[in-house]
């Protein structure tokens, strides 16, 4: 029995050594491929390295392998999404998800050696993703959130499935939080929607002067409605309504006299916020 146990342990150790050796060899081949500008070969080698991460090359080498993968995939995705129309985004969905996942892992495993490698590519990926999500978010805005259908379900699932991991690396991007929140709302998960919306408003407020956005207005509308009518959280409802009213005023002031239809629409929204605030004041809560 002892001999059998010893033999199994020996085989296991040899197996681990072989995997570790192969991992190191793939890392070195990946570096050679990078030097020779054989990027596809490099991606294959580094993918093999990170797939076996539990057997570990050095932590530094593993972080560099993840960094190179994230850099290369982001460069390819940038080329793929030069035209960010919806049909183009749909055809790249597997590539989008993989690239974001690789970047998340690169950030998780980053060391002093790899951090500078991924700083620029991470910003590029967030910008690309924000633009792509904007297309999806704008499409969702054309539908009534109280009447979900197959199209809104598809769009919402696509946004979350492809871009959901962004929240791990783009925590200060209010646009992404707004759109992911809207996607969760359309899927009926209002708790997750409010969590995303709350982060979106917090980041928007922290960053100071920001561009106006119909998607951010939708954040205020749905959040104010939720906290006032569904959760009856007076403090949250009042704050959201106050901020939402101020934001709506900014949108109205940016319109010209020839945009009266939009001005009237926004006036109705602003009045709704004021009604929430007035009713909370009257209730004394």
PDB file of N, CA and C in Angstrom, residues 63 66-68 70 100-111 114-115 118-119 122 168-169:
ATOM      1  N   UNK A  63       1.904  37.402 -15.031  1.00  0.00           N
ATOM      2  CA  UNK A  63       1.308  38.730 -15.214  1.00  0.00           C
ATOM      3  C   UNK A  63       1.656  39.301 -16.582  1.00  0.00           C
ATOM      4  N   UNK A  66      -0.506  37.541 -19.263  1.00  0.00           N
ATOM      5  CA  UNK A  66      -1.847  38.126 -19.281  1.00  0.00           C
ATOM      6  C   UNK A  66      -1.828  39.509 -19.922  1.00  0.00           C
ATOM      7  N   UNK A  67      -0.808  40.287 -19.621  1.00  0.00           N
ATOM      8  CA  UNK A  67      -0.718  41.639 -20.175  1.00  0.00           C
ATOM      9  C   UNK A  67      -0.603  41.606 -21.693  1.00  0.00           C
ATOM     10  N   UNK A  68       0.258  40.725 -22.209  1.00  0.00           N
ATOM     11  CA  UNK A  68       0.405  40.625 -23.662  1.00  0.00           C
ATOM     12  C   UNK A  68      -0.894  40.178 -24.320  1.00  0.00           C
ATOM     13  N   UNK A  70      -3.961  40.636 -23.224  1.00  0.00           N
ATOM     14  CA  UNK A  70      -4.907  41.748 -23.169  1.00  0.00           C
ATOM     15  C   UNK A  70      -4.555  42.823 -24.188  1.00  0.00           C
ATOM     16  N   UNK A 100     -12.454  41.502 -23.012  1.00  0.00           N
ATOM     17  CA  UNK A 100     -12.726  42.090 -21.699  1.00  0.00           C
ATOM     18  C   UNK A 100     -12.282  41.143 -20.589  1.00  0.00           C
ATOM     19  N   UNK A 101     -12.545  39.852 -20.762  1.00  0.00           N
ATOM     20  CA  UNK A 101     -12.131  38.870 -19.753  1.00  0.00           C
ATOM     21  C   UNK A 101     -10.613  38.853 -19.595  1.00  0.00           C
ATOM     22  N   UNK A 102      -9.905  38.894 -20.717  1.00  0.00           N
ATOM     23  CA  UNK A 102      -8.437  38.889 -20.651  1.00  0.00           C
ATOM     24  C   UNK A 102      -7.918  40.137 -19.944  1.00  0.00           C
ATOM     25  N   UNK A 103      -8.560  41.278 -20.190  1.00  0.00           N
ATOM     26  CA  UNK A 103      -8.120  42.507 -19.532  1.00  0.00           C
ATOM     27  C   UNK A 103      -8.400  42.454 -18.032  1.00  0.00           C
ATOM     28  N   UNK A 104      -9.549  41.927 -17.663  1.00  0.00           N
ATOM     29  CA  UNK A 104      -9.870  41.779 -16.240  1.00  0.00           C
ATOM     30  C   UNK A 104      -8.825  40.913 -15.555  1.00  0.00           C
ATOM     31  N   UNK A 105      -8.447  39.817 -16.190  1.00  0.00           N
ATOM     32  CA  UNK A 105      -7.433  38.930 -15.621  1.00  0.00           C
ATOM     33  C   UNK A 105      -6.065  39.624 -15.563  1.00  0.00           C
ATOM     34  N   UNK A 106      -5.765  40.388 -16.601  1.00  0.00           N
ATOM     35  CA  UNK A 106      -4.486  41.109 -16.614  1.00  0.00           C
ATOM     36  C   UNK A 106      -4.407  42.090 -15.452  1.00  0.00           C
ATOM     37  N   UNK A 107      -5.521  42.734 -15.148  1.00  0.00           N
ATOM     38  CA  UNK A 107      -5.559  43.666 -14.022  1.00  0.00           C
ATOM     39  C   UNK A 107      -5.445  42.907 -12.702  1.00  0.00           C
ATOM     40  N   UNK A 108      -6.141  41.782 -12.602  1.00  0.00           N
ATOM     41  CA  UNK A 108      -6.100  40.992 -11.369  1.00  0.00           C
ATOM     42  C   UNK A 108      -4.697  40.469 -11.072  1.00  0.00           C
ATOM     43  N   UNK A 109      -3.970  40.091 -12.114  1.00  0.00           N
ATOM     44  CA  UNK A 109      -2.652  39.486 -11.942  1.00  0.00           C
ATOM     45  C   UNK A 109      -1.509  40.489 -12.131  1.00  0.00           C
ATOM     46  N   UNK A 110      -1.831  41.765 -12.278  1.00  0.00           N
ATOM     47  CA  UNK A 110      -0.794  42.737 -12.604  1.00  0.00           C
ATOM     48  C   UNK A 110       0.268  42.846 -11.510  1.00  0.00           C
ATOM     49  N   UNK A 111       1.487  43.087 -11.948  1.00  0.00           N
ATOM     50  CA  UNK A 111       2.617  43.347 -11.058  1.00  0.00           C
ATOM     51  C   UNK A 111       3.226  44.673 -11.491  1.00  0.00           C
ATOM     52  N   UNK A 114       4.065  44.518 -15.151  1.00  0.00           N
ATOM     53  CA  UNK A 114       3.031  44.481 -16.191  1.00  0.00           C
ATOM     54  C   UNK A 114       2.051  45.650 -16.138  1.00  0.00           C
ATOM     55  N   UNK A 115       2.016  46.370 -15.019  1.00  0.00           N
ATOM     56  CA  UNK A 115       1.018  47.425 -14.856  1.00  0.00           C
ATOM     57  C   UNK A 115       1.095  48.467 -15.960  1.00  0.00           C
ATOM     58  N   UNK A 118      -0.412  47.520 -19.482  1.00  0.00           N
ATOM     59  CA  UNK A 118      -1.853  47.444 -19.746  1.00  0.00           C
ATOM     60  C   UNK A 118      -2.596  48.753 -19.502  1.00  0.00           C
ATOM     61  N   UNK A 119      -1.916  49.772 -18.985  1.00  0.00           N
ATOM     62  CA  UNK A 119      -2.603  51.030 -18.687  1.00  0.00           C
ATOM     63  C   UNK A 119      -3.267  51.626 -19.927  1.00  0.00           C
ATOM     64  N   UNK A 122      -5.994  49.251 -21.509  1.00  0.00           N
ATOM     65  CA  UNK A 122      -7.208  49.215 -20.684  1.00  0.00           C
ATOM     66  C   UNK A 122      -8.084  50.432 -20.972  1.00  0.00           C
ATOM     67  N   UNK A 168     -15.575  45.460 -13.348  1.00  0.00           N
ATOM     68  CA  UNK A 168     -14.393  45.129 -12.545  1.00  0.00           C
ATOM     69  C   UNK A 168     -13.192  46.029 -12.848  1.00  0.00           C
ATOM     70  N   UNK A 169     -13.212  46.675 -14.009  1.00  0.00           N
ATOM     71  CA  UNK A 169     -12.063  47.503 -14.392  1.00  0.00           C
ATOM     72  C   UNK A 169     -12.448  48.935 -14.751  1.00  0.00           C
TER      73      UNK A 169
END
